[in-house]
Coordinates of C-alpha atoms in Angstrom, one line a residue:
Chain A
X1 CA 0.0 0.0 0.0
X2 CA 2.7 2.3 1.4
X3 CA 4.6 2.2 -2.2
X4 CA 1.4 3.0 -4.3
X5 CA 0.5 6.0 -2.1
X6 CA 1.5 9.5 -3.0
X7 CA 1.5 12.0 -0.6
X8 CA 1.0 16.2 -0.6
X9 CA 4.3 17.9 -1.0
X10 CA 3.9 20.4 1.4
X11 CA 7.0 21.2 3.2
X12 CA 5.1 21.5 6.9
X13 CA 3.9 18.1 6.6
X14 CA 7.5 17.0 5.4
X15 CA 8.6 18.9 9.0
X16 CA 6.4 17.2 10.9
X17 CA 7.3 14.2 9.9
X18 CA 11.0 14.2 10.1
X19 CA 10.7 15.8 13.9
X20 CA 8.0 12.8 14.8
X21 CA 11.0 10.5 13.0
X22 CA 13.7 11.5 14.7
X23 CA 14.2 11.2 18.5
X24 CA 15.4 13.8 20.0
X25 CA 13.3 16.6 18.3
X26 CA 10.1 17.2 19.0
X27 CA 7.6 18.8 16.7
X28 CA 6.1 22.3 16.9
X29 CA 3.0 20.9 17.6
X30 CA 2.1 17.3 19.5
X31 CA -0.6 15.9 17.4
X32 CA -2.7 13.7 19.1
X33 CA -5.6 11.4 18.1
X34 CA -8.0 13.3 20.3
X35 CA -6.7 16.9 18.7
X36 CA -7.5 15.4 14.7
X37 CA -10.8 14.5 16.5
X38 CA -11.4 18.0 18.2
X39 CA -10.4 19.7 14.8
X40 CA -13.4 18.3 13.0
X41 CA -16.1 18.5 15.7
X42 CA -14.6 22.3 16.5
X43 CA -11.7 24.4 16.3
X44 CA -12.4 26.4 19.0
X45 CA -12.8 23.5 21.7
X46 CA -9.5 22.3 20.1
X47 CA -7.7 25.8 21.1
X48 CA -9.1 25.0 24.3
X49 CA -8.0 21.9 25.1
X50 CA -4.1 23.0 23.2
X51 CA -3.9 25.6 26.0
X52 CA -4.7 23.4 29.2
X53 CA -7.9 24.8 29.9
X54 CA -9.6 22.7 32.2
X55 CA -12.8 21.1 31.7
X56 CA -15.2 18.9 34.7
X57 CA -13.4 15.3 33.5
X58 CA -16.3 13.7 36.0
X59 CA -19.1 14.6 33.2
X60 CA -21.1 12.2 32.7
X61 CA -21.1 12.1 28.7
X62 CA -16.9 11.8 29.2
X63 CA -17.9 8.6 31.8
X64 CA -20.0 7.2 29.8
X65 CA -17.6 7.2 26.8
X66 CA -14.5 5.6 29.3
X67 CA -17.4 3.2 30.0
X68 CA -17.8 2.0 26.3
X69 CA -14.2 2.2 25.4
X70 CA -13.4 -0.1 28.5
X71 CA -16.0 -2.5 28.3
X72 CA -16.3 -3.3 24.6
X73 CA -14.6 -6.4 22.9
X74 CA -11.7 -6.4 25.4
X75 CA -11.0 -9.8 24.3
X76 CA -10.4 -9.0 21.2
X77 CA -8.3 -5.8 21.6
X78 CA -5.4 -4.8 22.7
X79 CA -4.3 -1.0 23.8
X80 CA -0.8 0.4 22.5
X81 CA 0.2 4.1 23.1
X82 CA 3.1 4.9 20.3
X83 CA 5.0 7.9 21.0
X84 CA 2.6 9.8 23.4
X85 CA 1.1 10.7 20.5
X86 CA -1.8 8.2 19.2
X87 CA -3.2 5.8 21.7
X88 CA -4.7 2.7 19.5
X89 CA -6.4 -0.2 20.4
X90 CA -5.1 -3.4 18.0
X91 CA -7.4 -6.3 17.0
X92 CA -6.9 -9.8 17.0
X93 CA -6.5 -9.7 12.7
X94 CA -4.1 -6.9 13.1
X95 CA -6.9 -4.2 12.5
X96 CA -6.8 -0.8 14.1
X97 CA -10.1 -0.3 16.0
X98 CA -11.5 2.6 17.3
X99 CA -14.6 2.7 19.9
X100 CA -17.1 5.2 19.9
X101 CA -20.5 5.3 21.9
X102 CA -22.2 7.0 19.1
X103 CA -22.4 7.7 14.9
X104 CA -24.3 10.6 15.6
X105 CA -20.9 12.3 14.3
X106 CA -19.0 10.6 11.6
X107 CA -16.4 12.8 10.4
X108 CA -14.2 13.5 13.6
X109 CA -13.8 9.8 14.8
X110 CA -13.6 8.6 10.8
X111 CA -10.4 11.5 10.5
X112 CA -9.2 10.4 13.5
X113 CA -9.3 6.7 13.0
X114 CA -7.2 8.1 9.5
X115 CA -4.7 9.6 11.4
X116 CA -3.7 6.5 13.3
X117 CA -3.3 4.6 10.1
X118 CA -1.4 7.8 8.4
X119 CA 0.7 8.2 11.2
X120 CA 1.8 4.2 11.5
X121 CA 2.3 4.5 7.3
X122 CA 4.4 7.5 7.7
X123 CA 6.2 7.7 10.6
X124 CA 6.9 3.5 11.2
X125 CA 6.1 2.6 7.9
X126 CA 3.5 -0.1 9.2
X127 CA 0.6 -0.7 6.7
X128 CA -2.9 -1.3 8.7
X129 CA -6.3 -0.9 8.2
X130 CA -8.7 -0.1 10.5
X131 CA -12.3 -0.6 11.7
X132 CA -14.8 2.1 13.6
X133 CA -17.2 0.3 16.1
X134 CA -20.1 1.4 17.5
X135 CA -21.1 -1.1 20.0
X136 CA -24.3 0.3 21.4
X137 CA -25.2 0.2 18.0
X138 CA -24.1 -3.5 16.6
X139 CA -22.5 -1.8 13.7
X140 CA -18.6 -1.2 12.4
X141 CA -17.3 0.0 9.3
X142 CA -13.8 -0.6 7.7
X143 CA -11.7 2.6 7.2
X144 CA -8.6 2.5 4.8
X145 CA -6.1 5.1 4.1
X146 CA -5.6 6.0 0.3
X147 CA -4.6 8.3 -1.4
X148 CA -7.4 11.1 -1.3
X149 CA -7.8 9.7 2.5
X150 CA -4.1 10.7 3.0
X151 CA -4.5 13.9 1.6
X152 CA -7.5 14.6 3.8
X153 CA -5.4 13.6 6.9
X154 CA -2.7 16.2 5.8
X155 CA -4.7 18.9 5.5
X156 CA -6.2 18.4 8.5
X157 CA -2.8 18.5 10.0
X158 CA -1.7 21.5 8.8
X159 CA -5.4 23.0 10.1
X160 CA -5.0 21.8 13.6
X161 CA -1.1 23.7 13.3
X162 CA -2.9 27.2 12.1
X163 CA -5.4 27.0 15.0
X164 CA -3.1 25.9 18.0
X165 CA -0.7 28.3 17.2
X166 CA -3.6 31.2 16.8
X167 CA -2.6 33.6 20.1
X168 CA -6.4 33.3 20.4
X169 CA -9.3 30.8 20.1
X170 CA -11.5 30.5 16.9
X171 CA -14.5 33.5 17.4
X172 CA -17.6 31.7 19.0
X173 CA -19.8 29.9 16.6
X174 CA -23.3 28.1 17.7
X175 CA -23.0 25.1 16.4
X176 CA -26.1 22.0 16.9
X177 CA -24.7 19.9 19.7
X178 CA -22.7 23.5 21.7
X179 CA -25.6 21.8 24.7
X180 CA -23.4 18.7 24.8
X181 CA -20.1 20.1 25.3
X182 CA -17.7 20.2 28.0
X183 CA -16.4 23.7 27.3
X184 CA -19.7 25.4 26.9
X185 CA -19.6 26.7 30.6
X186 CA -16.1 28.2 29.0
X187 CA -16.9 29.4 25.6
X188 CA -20.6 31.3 25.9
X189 CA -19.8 33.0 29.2
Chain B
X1 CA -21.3 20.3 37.7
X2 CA -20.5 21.2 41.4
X3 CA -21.4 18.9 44.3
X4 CA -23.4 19.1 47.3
X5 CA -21.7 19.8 50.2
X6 CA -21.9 18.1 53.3
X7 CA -21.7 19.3 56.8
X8 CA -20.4 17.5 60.0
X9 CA -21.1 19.4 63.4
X10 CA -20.5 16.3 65.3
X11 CA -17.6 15.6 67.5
X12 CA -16.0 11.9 66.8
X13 CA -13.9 9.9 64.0
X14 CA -13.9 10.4 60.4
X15 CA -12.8 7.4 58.2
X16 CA -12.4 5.7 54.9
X17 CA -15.1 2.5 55.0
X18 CA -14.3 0.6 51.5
X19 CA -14.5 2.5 48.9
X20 CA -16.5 5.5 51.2
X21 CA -16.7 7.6 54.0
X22 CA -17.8 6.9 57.6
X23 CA -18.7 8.8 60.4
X24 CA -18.7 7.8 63.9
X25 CA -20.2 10.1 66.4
X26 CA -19.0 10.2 70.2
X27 CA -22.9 9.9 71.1
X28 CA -22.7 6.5 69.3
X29 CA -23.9 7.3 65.9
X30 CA -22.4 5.8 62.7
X31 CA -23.3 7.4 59.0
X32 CA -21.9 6.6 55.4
X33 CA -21.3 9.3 53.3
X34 CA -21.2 8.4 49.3
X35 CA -18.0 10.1 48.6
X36 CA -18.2 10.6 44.8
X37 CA -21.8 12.6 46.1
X38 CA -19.5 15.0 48.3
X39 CA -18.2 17.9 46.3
X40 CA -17.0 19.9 50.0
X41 CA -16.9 18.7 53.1
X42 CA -17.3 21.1 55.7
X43 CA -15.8 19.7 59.5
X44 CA -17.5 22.1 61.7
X45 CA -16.9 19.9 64.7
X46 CA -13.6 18.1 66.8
X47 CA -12.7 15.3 64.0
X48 CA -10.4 12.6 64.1
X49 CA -9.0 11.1 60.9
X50 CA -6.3 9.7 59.3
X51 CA -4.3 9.5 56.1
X52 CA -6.2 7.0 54.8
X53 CA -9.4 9.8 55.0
X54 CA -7.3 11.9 53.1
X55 CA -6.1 9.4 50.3
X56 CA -9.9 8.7 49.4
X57 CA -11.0 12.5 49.5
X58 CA -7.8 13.0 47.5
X59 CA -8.6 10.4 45.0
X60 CA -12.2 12.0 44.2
X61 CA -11.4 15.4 44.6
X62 CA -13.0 16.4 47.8
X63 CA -12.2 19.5 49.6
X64 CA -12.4 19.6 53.2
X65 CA -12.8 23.0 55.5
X66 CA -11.9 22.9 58.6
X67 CA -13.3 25.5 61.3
X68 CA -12.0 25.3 65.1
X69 CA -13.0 26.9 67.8
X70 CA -16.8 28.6 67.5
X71 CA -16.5 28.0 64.2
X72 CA -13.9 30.2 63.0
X73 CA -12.2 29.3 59.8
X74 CA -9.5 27.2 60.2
X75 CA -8.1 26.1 57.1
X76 CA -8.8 23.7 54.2
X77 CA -7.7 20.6 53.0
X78 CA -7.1 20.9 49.3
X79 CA -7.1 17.1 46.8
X80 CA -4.3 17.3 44.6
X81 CA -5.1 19.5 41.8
X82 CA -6.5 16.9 38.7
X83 CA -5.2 20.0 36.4
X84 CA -1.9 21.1 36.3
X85 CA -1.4 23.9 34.0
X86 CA 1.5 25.8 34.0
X87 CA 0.5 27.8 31.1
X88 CA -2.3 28.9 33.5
X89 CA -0.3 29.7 36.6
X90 CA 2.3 31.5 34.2
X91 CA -0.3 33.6 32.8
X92 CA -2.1 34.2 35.9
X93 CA 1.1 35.6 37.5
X94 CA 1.6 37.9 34.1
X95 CA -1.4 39.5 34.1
X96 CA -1.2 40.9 38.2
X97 CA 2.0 41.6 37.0
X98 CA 1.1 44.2 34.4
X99 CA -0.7 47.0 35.2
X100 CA -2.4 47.3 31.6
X101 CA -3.4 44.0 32.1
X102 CA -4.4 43.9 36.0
X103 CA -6.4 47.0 36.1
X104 CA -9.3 46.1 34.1
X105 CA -9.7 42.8 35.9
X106 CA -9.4 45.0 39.0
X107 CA -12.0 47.3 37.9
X108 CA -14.1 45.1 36.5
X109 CA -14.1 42.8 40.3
X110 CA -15.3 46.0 41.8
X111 CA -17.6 47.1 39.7
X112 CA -19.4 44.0 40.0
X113 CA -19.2 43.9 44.0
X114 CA -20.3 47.4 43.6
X115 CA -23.5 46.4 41.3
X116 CA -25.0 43.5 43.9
X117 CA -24.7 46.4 46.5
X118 CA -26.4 48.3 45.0
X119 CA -28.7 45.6 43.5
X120 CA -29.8 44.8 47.1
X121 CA -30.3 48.2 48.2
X122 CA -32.7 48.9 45.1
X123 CA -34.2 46.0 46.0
X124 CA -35.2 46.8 49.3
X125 CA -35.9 50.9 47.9
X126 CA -39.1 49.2 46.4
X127 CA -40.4 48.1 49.1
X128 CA -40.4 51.1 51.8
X129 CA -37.1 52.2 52.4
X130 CA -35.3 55.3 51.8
X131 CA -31.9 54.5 50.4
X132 CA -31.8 57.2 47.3
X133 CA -29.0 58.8 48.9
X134 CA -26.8 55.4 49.5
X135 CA -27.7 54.2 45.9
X136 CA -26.3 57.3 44.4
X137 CA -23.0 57.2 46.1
X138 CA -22.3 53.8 45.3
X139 CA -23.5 55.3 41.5
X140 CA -20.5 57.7 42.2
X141 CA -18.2 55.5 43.4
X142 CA -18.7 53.1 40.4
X143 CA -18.2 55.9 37.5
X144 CA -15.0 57.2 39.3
X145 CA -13.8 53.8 39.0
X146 CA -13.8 53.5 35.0
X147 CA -10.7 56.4 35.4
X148 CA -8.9 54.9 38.2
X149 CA -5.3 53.5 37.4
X150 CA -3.9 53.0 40.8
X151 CA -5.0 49.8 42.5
X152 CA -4.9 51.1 46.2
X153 CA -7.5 53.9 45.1
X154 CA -9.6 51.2 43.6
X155 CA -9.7 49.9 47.1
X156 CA -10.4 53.1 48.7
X157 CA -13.4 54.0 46.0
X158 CA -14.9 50.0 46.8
X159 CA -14.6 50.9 50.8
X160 CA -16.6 54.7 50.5
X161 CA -19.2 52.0 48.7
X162 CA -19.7 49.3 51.1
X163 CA -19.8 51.8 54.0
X164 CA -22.8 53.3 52.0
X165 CA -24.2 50.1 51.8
X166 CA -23.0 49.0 55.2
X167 CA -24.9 52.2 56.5
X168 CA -28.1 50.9 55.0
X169 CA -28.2 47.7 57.1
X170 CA -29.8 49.1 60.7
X171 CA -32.7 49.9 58.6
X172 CA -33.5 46.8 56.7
X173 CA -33.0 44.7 59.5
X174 CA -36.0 44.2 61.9
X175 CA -35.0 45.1 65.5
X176 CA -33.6 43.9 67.9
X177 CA -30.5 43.2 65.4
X178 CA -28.5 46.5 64.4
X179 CA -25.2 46.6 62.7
X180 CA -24.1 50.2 63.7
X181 CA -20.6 49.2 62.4
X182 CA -19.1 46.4 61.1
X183 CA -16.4 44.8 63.1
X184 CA -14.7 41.5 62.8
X185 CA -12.6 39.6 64.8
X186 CA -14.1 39.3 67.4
X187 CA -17.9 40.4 66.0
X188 CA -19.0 42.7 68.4
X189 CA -22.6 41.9 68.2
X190 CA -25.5 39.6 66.8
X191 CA -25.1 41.0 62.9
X192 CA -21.4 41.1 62.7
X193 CA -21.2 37.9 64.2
X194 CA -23.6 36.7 60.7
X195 CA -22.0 38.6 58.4
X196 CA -18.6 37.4 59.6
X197 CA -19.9 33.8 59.5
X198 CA -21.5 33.9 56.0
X199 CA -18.5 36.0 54.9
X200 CA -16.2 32.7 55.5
X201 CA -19.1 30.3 53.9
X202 CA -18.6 32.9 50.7
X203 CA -15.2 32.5 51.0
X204 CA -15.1 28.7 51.5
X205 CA -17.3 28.4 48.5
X206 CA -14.8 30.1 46.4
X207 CA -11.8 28.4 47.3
X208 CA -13.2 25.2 46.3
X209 CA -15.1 27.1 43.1
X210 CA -10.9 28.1 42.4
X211 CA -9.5 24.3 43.3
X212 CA -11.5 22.6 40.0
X213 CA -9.4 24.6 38.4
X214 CA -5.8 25.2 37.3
X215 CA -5.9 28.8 38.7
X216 CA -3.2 29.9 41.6
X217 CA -5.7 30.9 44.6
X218 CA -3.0 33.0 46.2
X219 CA -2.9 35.2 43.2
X220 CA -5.3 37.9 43.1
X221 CA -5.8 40.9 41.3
X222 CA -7.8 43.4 43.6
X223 CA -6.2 41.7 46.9
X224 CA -2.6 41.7 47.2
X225 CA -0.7 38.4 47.3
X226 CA 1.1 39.3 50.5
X227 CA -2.4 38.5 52.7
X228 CA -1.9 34.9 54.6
X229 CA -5.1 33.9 52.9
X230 CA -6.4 33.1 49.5
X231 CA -6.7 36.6 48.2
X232 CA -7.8 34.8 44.3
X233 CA -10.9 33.7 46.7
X234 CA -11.5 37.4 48.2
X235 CA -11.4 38.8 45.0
X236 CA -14.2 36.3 44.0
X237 CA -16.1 36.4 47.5
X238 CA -16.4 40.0 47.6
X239 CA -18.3 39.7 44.4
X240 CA -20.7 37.4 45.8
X241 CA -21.2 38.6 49.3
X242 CA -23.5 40.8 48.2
X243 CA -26.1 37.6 46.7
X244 CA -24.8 34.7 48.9
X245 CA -24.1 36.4 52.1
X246 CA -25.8 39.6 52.9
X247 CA -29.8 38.5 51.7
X248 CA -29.3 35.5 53.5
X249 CA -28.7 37.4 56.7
X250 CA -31.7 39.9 55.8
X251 CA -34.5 36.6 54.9
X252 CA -33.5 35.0 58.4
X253 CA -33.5 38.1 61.0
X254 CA -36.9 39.5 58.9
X255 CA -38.4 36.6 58.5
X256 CA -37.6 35.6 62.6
X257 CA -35.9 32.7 62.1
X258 CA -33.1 33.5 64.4
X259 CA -33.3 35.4 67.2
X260 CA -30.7 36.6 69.8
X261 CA -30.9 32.8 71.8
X262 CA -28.9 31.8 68.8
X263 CA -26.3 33.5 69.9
X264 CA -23.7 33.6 72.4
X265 CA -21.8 36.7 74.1
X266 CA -18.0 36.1 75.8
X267 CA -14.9 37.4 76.0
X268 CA -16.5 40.8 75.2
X269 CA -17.4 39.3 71.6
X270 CA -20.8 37.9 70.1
X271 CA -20.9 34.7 68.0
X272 CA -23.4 32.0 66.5
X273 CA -23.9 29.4 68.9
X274 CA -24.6 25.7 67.3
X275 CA -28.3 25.9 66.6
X276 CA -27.7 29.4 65.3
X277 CA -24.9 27.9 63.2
X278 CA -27.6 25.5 61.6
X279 CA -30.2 27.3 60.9
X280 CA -28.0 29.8 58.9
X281 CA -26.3 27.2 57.1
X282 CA -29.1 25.6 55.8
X283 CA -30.4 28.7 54.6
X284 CA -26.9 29.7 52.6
X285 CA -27.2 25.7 51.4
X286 CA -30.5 26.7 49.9
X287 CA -29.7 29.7 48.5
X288 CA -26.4 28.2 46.8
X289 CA -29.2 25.7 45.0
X290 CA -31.5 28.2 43.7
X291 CA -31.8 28.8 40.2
X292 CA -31.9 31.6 37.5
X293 CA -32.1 31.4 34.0
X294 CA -28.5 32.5 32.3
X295 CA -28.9 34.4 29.0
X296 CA -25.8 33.4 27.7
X297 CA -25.5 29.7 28.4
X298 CA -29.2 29.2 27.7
X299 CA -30.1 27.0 31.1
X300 CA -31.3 27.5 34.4
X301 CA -28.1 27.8 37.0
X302 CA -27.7 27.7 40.7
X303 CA -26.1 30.5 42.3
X304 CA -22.9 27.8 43.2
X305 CA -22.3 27.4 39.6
X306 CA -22.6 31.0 39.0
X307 CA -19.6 31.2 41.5
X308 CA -18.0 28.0 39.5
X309 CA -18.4 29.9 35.9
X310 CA -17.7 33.4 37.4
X311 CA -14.0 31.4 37.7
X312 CA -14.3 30.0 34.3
X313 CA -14.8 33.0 33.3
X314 CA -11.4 35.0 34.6
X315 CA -9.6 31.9 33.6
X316 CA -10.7 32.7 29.8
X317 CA -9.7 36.1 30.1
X318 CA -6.4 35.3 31.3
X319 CA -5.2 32.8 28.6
X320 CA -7.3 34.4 25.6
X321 CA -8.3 38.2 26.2
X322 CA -11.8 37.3 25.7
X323 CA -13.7 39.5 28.6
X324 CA -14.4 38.5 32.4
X325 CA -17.9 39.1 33.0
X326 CA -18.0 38.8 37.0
X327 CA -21.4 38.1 37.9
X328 CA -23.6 40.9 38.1
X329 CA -26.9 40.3 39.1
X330 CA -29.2 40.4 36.3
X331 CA -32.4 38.2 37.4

């Protein structure tokens, strides 16, 4: 797969890669899998969460997520954490999985799922694909990185690096499920 | 959200029981207290406990308060903080240290404190009292403030406003309790001796309100830092005196629900005596569980998270320049 796959040439990406590469540099920005995820559900919470400001971590939405995440197909699954930076869980088959109460929202856990299998490809060069499971639901579907997939993960990499390095947060924008979120105590005051 | 807080005026042993709290009262009594239900605890009695105690408040984020002697604040027991942030305490430290930048929090703390004064006093205009005259110089004292640049006369403008308001007091309350003046430590009558007490359960509240978050409490921005106490928390408290403290104190002595039996006079000072101390409390525990609806988060709140966002709040202003809005009584 790796071999057929051509990536953006775009010289921040190329940066970020080398300083995730080599060991004793770190880059600019830490990318996590929770940061892709926060990019596509809202920048603003994502400037947030960059700067350390707090949220309630007792909430019951964030407990009830733990919950799933803990208690679904554990004997199928293991947990790896690579670099500090992505947290995956690793099926049986080899399969990355990730474990989401809800579909409600596809895109953020579908580009974070991505960036798992874009960061293995790129920074270990280890092919996977991976699978997004929504126990309460009984359903999965299989994610693959190619080529468009790739380039989607990229630019959302170089989006997350824009907004964390803003001084200040994205401008307020109401957006459908602001009543569900642990920063609107934070953002609308 | 916040938790309830819990209240021990027992004497006797505090421990960790499983995965929970016990209490075991020297008359013989023995209570569980769910721990993850316990947001503060407040030890207003002689408690015994161990590390053990501490390792399970620690572990679910429980404050404790400790007040000796008649009640006067003691202390606190904070959990370990669940955020670290330098980012926050760095910026928090910036900000008092620049003038540009601690000014307008300044101003705006005051101006707020200023507003629930005067907020109460209008209220109680209304309804048969004369207190034009007060009114209008906390009016004064609040324009001045928008062109004062020296902290100390920011002080001295929020004093010549609570004396105003202070002065209105005798004639709200229904006899036999008078303020005449206020004086602390000791209280030198039946009203100071409130005031002073729900003073510290303001300030209490705010300490913890500051503790869920990654904020310094010793770093304030109208209090200096050189106080022994909290002066992050008497910033906040002085804001909410005003709507926690001070209508509490006017619903129970108007409404009769203490009277000077609840009280007791030594050593040439006047304080709340248990039963006094219970009644009060479980009037401010009401009123930090009342309701209004906030415009801007679009839900009903209780006046304990307004002190919980009010904190939000300065915390957003210190890492991103969007305003602090303290909490000015709107409802």
């Amino acid at each position: 797969m790796t071999d057929e796959l051509s990536y953006s040439d775009s010289e921040r990406i190329d940066n970020l890669i080398e300083r995730e590469r080599s060991p004793h540099r770190e880059p600019s920005v830490r990318i996590t899998g929770l940061m892709v995820q926060y990019y596509h559900v809202c920048r603003r919470e994502l400037w947030f969460m960059s700067r350390g400001i707090d949220i309630d971590r007792g909430a019951a939405n964030i407990r009830r997520g733990s919950y799933v995440d803990e208690h679904s197909y554990r004997n199928k699954r293991r947990s790896f954490s690579i670099d500090g930076r992505i947290s995956l869980d690793l099926l049986d088959d080899g399969d990355v999985m990730e474990v989401k109460v809800s579909s409600a929202l596809e895109e953020p856990p579908r580009m974070q799922l991505l960036y798992y299998l874009w960061y293995l490809d790129r920074i270990h060069e280890v092919e996977k694909s991976g699978v997004l499971a929504y126990p309460k639901e009984r359903s999965r579907e299989s994610i693959a990185l190619t080529e468009d997939t790739a380039l989607e993960v990229e630019e959302t990499l170089r989006g997350i690096i824009d907004t964390v390095e803003a001084d200040s947060p994205p401008d307020l924008e109401k957006k459908p499920y602001c009543h569900s979120c642990l920063y609107q105590d934070i953002c609308w005051l | 959200m916040p938790q309830d807080n819990h209240h021990i005026f027992a004497d006797g042993k505090l421990s960790r029981s499983e995965d929970t709290l016990r209490i075991d009262t020297l008359a013989g009594e023995m209570k569980h207290l769910p721990v993850e239900s316990v947001g503060t605890l407040y030890l207003h009695g002689q408690i015994d406990f161990n590390t053990r105690t501490l390792g399970l408040l620690n572990d679910y984020g429980t404050t404790v308060h400790v007040f000796g002697w008649n009640d006067y604040y003691k202390g606190s027991y904070l959990p370990k903080r669940q955020h670290q942030s330098g980012n926050t305490v760095v910026e928090q430290v910036r900000a008092y240290d620049d003038q540009d930048r601690r000014m307008p929090i300044a101003r705006s703390m005051i101006q707020a404190s200023m507003h629930n004064m005067r907020s109460n006093l209008k209220y109680y205009d209304t309804r048969d009292h004369e207190f034009g005259d007060a009114i209008e110089r906390i009016e004064q004292q609040q324009e001045l403030v928008a062109d004062i640049a020296d902290i100390q006369e920011l002080r001295g403008a929020e004093a010549t406003a609570r004396k105003a308001y202070y002065g209105c007091f005798d004639d709200v309350l229904r006899d036999p309790f008078e303020l005449s003046r206020r004086e602390y430590n000791p209280p030198s009558n039946e009203t100071n001796a409130l005031i002073s007490f729900l003073n510290a359960m303001v300030y209490t509240t705010c300490v913890s309100a500051i503790r869920k978050t990654a904020l310094d409490p010793t770093i304030g921005y109208v209090h200096e830092p050189g106080d022994r106490r909290f002066t992050l928390s008497l910033d906040i408290a002085d804001i909410f005196k005003p709507i926690l403290a001070d209508r509490v104190l006017f619903r129970l002595v108007n409404r009769r629900q203490l009277n000077l039996d609840d009280f007791e006079r030594e050593l040439e000072g006047c304080l709340l005596n248990e039963g006094g101390r219970l009644t009060v409390l479980e009037a401010y525990e009401e009123t930090l569980d009342e309701t209004v609806a906030h415009p801007r988060l679009n839900r009903n709140v209780s006046y304990k998270t307004l002190v919980q966002t009010d904190v939000y709040s300065l915390k957003k202003h210190i890492l991103t320049g969007e305003p602090y809005r303290p909490t000015e009584r709107w409802w």
